[in-house]
CSV table of C-alpha atoms and ligand atoms in Angstrom, one decimal:
chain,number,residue,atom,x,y,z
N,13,UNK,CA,264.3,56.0,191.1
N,14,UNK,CA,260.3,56.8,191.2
N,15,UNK,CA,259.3,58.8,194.2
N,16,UNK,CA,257.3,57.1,197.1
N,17,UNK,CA,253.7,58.6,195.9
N,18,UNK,CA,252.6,58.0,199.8
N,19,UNK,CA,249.4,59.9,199.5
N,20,UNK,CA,248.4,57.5,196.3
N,21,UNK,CA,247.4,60.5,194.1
N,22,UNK,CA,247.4,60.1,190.5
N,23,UNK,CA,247.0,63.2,188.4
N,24,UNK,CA,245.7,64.0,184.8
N,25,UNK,CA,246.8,67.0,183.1
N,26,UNK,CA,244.9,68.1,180.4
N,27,UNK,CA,246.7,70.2,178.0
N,28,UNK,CA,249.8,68.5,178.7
N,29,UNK,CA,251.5,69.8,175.5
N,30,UNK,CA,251.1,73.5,175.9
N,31,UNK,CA,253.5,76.1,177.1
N,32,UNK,CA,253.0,75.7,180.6
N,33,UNK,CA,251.4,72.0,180.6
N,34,UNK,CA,254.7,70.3,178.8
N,35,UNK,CA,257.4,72.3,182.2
N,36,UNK,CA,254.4,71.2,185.3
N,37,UNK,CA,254.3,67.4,184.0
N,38,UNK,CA,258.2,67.0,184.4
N,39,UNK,CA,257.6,68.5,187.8
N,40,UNK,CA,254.6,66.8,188.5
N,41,UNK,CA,256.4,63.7,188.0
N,42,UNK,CA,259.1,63.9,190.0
N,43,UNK,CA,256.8,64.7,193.2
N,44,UNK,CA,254.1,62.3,192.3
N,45,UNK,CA,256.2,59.6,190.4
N,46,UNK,CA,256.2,58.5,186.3
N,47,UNK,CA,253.2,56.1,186.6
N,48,UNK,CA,250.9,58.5,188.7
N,49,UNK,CA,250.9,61.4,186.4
N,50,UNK,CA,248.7,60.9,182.9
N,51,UNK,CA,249.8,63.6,180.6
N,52,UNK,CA,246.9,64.4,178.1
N,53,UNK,CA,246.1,66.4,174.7
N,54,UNK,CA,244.6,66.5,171.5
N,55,UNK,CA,248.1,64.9,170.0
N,56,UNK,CA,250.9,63.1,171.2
N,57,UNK,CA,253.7,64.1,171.7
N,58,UNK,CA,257.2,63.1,170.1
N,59,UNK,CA,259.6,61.9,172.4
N,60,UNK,CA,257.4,62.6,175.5
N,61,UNK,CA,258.4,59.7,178.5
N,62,UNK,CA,255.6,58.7,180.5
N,63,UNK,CA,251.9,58.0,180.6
N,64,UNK,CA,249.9,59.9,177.4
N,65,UNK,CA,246.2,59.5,176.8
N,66,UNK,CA,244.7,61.6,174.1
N,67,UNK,CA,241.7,63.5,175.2
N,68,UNK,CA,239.5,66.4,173.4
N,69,UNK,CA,238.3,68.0,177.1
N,70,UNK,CA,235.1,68.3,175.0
N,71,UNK,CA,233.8,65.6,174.9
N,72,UNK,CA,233.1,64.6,178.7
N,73,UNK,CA,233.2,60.8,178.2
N,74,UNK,CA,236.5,60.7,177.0
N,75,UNK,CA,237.9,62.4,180.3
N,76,UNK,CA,235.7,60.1,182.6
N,77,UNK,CA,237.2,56.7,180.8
N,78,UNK,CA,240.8,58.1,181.6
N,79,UNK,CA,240.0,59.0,184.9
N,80,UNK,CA,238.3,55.7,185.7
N,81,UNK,CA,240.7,53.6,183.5
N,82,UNK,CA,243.9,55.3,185.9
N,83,UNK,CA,241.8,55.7,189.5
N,84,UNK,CA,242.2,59.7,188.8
N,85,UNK,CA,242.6,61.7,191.8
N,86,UNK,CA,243.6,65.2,190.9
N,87,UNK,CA,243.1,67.1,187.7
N,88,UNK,CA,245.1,70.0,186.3
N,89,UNK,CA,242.9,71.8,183.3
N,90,UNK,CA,245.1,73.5,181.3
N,91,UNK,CA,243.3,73.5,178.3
N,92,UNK,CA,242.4,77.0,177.0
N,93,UNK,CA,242.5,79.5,173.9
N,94,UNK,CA,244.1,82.1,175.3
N,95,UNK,CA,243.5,85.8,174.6
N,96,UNK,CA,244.6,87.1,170.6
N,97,UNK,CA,244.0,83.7,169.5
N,98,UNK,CA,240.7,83.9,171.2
N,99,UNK,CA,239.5,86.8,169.1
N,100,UNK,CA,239.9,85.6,165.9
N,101,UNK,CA,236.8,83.4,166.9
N,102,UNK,CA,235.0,84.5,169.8
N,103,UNK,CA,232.0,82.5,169.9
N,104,UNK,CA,233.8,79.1,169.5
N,105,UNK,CA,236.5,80.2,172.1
N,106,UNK,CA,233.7,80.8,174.9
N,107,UNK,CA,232.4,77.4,173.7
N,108,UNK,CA,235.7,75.6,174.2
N,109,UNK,CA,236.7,77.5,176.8
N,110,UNK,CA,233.5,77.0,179.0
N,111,UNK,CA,232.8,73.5,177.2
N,112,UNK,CA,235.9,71.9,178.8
N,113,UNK,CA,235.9,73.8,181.6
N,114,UNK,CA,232.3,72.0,182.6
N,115,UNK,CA,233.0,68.6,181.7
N,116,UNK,CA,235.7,68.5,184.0
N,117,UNK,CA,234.0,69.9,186.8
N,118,UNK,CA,231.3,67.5,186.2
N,119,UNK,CA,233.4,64.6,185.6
N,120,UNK,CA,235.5,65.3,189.1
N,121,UNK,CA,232.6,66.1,191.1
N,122,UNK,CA,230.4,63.0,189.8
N,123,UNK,CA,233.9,60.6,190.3
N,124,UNK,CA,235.5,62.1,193.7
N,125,UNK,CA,238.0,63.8,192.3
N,126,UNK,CA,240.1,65.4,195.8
N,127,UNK,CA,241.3,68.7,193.8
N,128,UNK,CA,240.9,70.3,190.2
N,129,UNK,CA,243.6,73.0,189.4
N,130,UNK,CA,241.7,75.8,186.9
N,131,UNK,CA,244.1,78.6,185.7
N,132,UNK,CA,242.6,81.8,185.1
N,133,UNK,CA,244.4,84.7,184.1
N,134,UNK,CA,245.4,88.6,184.2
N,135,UNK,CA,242.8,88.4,181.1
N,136,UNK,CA,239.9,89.0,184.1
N,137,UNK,CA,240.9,92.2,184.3
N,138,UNK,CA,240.0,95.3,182.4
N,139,UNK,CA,239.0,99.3,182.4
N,140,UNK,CA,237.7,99.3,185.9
N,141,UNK,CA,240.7,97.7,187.6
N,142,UNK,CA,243.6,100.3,189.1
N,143,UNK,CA,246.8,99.4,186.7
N,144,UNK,CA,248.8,99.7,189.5
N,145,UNK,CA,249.0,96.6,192.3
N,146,UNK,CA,245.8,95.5,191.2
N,147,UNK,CA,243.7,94.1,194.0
N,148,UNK,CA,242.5,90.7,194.0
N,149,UNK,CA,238.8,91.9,195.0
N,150,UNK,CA,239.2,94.6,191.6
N,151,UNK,CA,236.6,94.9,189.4
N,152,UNK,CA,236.1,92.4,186.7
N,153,UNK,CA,235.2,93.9,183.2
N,154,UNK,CA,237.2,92.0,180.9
N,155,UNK,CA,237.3,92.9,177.2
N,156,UNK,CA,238.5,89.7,175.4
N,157,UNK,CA,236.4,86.7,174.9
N,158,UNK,CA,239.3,84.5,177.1
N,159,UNK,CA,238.9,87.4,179.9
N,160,UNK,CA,235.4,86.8,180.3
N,161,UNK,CA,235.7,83.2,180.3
N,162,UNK,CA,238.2,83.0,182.9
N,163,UNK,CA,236.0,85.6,184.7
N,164,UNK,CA,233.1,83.2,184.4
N,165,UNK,CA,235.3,80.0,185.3
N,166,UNK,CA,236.6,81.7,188.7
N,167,UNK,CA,233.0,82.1,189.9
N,168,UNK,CA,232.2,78.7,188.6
N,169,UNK,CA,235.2,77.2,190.8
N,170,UNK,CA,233.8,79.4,193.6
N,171,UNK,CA,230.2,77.8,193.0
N,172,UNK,CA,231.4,73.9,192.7
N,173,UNK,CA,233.6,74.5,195.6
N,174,UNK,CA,230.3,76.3,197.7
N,175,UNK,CA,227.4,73.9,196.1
N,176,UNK,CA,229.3,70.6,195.8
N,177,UNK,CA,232.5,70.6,197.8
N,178,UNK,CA,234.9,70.2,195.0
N,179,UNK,CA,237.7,71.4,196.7
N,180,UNK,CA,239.1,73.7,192.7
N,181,UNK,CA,242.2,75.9,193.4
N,182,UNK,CA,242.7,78.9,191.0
N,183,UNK,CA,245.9,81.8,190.5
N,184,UNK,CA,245.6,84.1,187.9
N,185,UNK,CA,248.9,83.1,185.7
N,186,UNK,CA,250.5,86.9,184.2
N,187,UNK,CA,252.6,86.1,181.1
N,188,UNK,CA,254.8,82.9,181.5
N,189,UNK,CA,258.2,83.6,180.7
N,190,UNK,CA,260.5,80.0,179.9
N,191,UNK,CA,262.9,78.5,177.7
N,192,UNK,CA,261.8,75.0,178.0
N,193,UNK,CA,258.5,75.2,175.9
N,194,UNK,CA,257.1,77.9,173.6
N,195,UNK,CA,253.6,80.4,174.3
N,196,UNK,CA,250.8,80.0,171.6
N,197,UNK,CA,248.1,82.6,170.9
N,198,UNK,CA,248.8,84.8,174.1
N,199,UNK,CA,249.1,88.9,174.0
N,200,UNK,CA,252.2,87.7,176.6
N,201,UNK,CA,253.8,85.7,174.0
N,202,UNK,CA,256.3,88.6,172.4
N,203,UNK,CA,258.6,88.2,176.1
N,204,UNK,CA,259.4,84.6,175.2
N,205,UNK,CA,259.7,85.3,171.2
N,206,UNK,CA,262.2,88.2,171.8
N,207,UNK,CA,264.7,85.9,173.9
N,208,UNK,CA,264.8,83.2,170.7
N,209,UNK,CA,265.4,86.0,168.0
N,210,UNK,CA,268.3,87.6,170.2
N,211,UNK,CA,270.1,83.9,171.0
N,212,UNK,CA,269.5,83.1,167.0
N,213,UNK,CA,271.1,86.7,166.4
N,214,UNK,CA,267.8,88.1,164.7
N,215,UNK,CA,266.0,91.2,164.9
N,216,UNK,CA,262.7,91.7,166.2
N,217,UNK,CA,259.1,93.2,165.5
N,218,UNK,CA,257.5,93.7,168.4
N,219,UNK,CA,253.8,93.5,168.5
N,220,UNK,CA,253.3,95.8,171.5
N,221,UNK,CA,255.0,99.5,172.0
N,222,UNK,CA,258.3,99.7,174.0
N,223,UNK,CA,256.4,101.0,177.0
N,224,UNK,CA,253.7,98.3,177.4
N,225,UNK,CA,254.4,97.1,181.1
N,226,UNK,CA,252.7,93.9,181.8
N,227,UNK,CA,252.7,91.2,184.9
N,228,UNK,CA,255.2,88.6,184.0
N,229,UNK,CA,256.4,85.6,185.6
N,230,UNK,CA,259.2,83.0,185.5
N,231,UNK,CA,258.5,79.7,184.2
N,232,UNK,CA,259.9,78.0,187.7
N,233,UNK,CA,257.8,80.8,189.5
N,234,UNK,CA,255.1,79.6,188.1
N,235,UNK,CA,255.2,75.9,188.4
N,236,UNK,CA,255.9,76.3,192.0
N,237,UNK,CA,253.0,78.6,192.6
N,238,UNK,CA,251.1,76.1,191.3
N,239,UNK,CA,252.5,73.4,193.0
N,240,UNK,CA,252.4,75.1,196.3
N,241,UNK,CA,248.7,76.1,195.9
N,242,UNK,CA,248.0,72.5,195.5
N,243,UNK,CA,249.9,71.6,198.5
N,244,UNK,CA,248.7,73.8,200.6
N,245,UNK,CA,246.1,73.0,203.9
N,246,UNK,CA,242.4,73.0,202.2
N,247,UNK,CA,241.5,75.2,205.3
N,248,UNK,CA,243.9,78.1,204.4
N,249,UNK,CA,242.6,78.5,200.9
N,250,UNK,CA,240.1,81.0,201.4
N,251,UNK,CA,239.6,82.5,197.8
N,252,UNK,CA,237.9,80.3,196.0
N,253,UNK,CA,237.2,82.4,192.7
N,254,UNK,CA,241.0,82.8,191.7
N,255,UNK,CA,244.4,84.2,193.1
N,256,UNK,CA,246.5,87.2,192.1
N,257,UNK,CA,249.8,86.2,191.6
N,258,UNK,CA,253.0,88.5,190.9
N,259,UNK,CA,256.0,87.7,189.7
N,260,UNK,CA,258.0,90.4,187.9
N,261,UNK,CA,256.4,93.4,186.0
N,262,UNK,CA,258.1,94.5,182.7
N,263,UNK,CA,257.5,96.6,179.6
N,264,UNK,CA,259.5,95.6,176.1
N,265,UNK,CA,262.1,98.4,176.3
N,266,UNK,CA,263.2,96.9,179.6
N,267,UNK,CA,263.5,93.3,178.2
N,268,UNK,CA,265.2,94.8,175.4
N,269,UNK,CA,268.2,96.7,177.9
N,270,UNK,CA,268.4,93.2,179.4
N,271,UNK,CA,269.2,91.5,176.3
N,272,UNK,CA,271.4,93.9,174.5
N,273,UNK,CA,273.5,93.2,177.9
N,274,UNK,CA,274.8,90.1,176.3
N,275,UNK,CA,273.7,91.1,172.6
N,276,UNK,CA,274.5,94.7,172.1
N,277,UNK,CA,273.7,94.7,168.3
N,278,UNK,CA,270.0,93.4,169.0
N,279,UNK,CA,267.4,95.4,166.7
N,280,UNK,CA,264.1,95.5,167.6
N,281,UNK,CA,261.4,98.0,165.9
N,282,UNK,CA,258.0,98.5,167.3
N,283,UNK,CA,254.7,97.7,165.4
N,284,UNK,CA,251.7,97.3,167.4
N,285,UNK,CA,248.7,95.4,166.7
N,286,UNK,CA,245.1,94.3,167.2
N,287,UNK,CA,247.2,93.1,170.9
N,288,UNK,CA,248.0,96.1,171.6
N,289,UNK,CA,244.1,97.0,172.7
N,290,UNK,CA,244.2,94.0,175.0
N,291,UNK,CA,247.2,95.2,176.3
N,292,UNK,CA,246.3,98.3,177.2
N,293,UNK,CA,243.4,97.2,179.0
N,294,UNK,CA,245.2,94.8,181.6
N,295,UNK,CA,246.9,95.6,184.9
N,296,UNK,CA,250.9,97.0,184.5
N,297,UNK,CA,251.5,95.2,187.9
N,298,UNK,CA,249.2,92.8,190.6
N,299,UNK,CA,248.7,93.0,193.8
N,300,UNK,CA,249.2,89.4,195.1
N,301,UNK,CA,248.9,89.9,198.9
N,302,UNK,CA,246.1,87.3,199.5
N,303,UNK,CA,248.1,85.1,197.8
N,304,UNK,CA,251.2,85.4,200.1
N,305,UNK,CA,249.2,85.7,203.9
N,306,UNK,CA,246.6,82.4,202.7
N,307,UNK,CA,249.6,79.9,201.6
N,308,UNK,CA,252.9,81.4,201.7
N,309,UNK,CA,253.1,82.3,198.0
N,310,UNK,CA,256.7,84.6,197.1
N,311,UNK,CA,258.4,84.6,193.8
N,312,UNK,CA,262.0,84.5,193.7
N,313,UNK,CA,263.3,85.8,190.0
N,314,UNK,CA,263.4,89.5,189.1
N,315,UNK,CA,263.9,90.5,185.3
N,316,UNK,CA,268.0,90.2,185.5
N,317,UNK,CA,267.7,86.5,186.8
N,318,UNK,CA,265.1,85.4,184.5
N,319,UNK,CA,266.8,87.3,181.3
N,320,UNK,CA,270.0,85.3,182.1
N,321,UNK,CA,269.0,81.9,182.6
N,322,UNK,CA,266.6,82.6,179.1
N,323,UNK,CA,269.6,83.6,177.4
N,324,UNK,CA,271.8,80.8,178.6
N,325,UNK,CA,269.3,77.9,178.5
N,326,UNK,CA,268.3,79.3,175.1
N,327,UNK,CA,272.1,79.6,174.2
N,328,UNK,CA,272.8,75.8,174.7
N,329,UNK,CA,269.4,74.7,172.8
N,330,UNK,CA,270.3,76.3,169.8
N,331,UNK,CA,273.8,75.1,170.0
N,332,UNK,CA,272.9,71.7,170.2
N,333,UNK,CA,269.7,71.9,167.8
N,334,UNK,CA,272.3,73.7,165.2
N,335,UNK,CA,275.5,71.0,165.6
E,14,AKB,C1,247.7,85.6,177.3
E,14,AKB,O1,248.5,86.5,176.9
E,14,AKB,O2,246.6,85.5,176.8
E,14,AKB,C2,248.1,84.7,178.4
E,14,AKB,C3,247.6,85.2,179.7
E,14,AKB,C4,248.2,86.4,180.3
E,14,AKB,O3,246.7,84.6,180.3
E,14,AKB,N1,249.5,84.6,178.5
């Protein structure tokens, strides 16, 4: 049965088919109900159940017709290049990034939108952050194209939120970690790749050296962070650039002695790339204590948890896909 949607909010989401986009919609419909939640991208997508619009965030029209045409209240923007992809083209990813990341703000200030969701990332962060529990108020000198246009999108949340009242909520996503959908074009991506070549009894070549730690989260984590940020009291969100948020920190060797737990002939070998610079540049673990004291926020899977229910979930896919 639909949910009661007793506050009348209808959402968009905007980048409905990517990794994190495709898990927050089936969530986002279950609190909000099937008809209230418009799923958008620059395809459709096969099977998807709900309401599906196709919109190219560029061009600003398009997003105001949708959010006319469905009486739009909140909008999640998930549409981004994210940070290798990103350098292959760095010009046209500021463009798209900062292109889409306008029209929206424009489109819900000029149509009343109640709140916009804007991800930013880790990506903010570069050489003059500490590596270790990286504050929230660090030092921004990102050194990817996707770093500094997350840097610039926080303070242009901050600015719509100070100028105009558009009440935009922000966290800083780490790598998402999930078995439901599948990273594209991130410097994360390797710590959802390695789980599908273990469960498919592959080896793997690892992009990043066995002691690259990095902040990681869990794909349900994640969506309730996100969830609960939106939930939360407009008076206690007091950052309005962007939140730190932790989850679990890990480097590839310590994937690696999770997996061989349940695959103890997994081979991986170790050939870093061009990622390996952006790596090295972001924080090893986050310091996500605003986060916690302004609304509540507290993870609840470690690297054991999340490593079993990846191999398990991923387990069963394959199984089915492969009978
Ligand atoms: C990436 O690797 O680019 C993303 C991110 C950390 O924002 N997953």
């Amino acid at each position: 049965m639909e949910n009661y949607n007793i506050s009348n909010t209808v959402v968009l989401v905007i980048g409905a088919n990517g990794q994190l986009g495709s898990v927050l919609v089936k969530s986002l419909q279950e609190k909000f109900g099937v008809n209230n939640v418009i799923a958008s991208d620059l395809r459709t997508r096969e099977g998807y159940q709900g309401l599906f619009e196709i919109i190219d965030a560029i061009t600003f029209e398009r997003i105001e017709e949708v959010v006319k045409a469905y009486k739009v209240t909140q909008i999640y923007h998930l549409a981004a290049i994210l940070s290798a992809k990103g350098e292959e083209n760095p010009l046209q990813t500021w463009d798209i990034n900062m292109k889409t990341m306008f029209n929206v703000f424009e489109v819900a200030r000029l149509n009343q939108i109640e709140k916009v969701f804007y991800p930013s990332s880790i990506a903010v962060f570069g050489e003059g952050a500490d590596k270790e529990s990286t504050s929230n108020h660090a030092y921004l000198d990102p050194a990817t194209v996707y770093g500094i246009s997350k840097a610039a999108g926080e303070n242009w949340a901050q600015y719509y939120f100070l100028r105009y009242g558009l009440d935009v909520r922000s966290i800083r996503y780490p790598g998402v970690i999930g078995y439901q959908s599948l990273p594209g074009g991130g410097t994360t991506d390797y710590a959802v790749d390695i789980f599908h070549k273990a469960v498919l009894g592959e080896s793997f070549s690892c992009f990043l050296t066995e002691d690259t730690t990095l902040p990681m989260i869990f794909m349900d984590d994640v969506i309730r962070a996100t969830i609960e940020l939106m939930d939360a009291p407009k008076e206690s969100i007091q950052t309005r650039t962007s939140y730190n948020l932790a989850g679990v920190s890990f480097s590839p060797k310590e994937v690696v002695e999770e997996i061989v737990k349940s695959y103890p002939n997994f081979e991986v070998n170790y050939e870093p790339d061009f990622r390996q610079r952006i790596a090295d540049k972001w924080p090893k673990s986050i310091d996500d204590s605003l986060a916690r004291n302004e609304w509540g926020w507290k993870p609840e899977f470690d690297l054991e948890a999340m490593s079993k229910i990846m191999i398990e979930k991923l387990k069963n896919y394959y199984n089915l896909v492969q009978a």
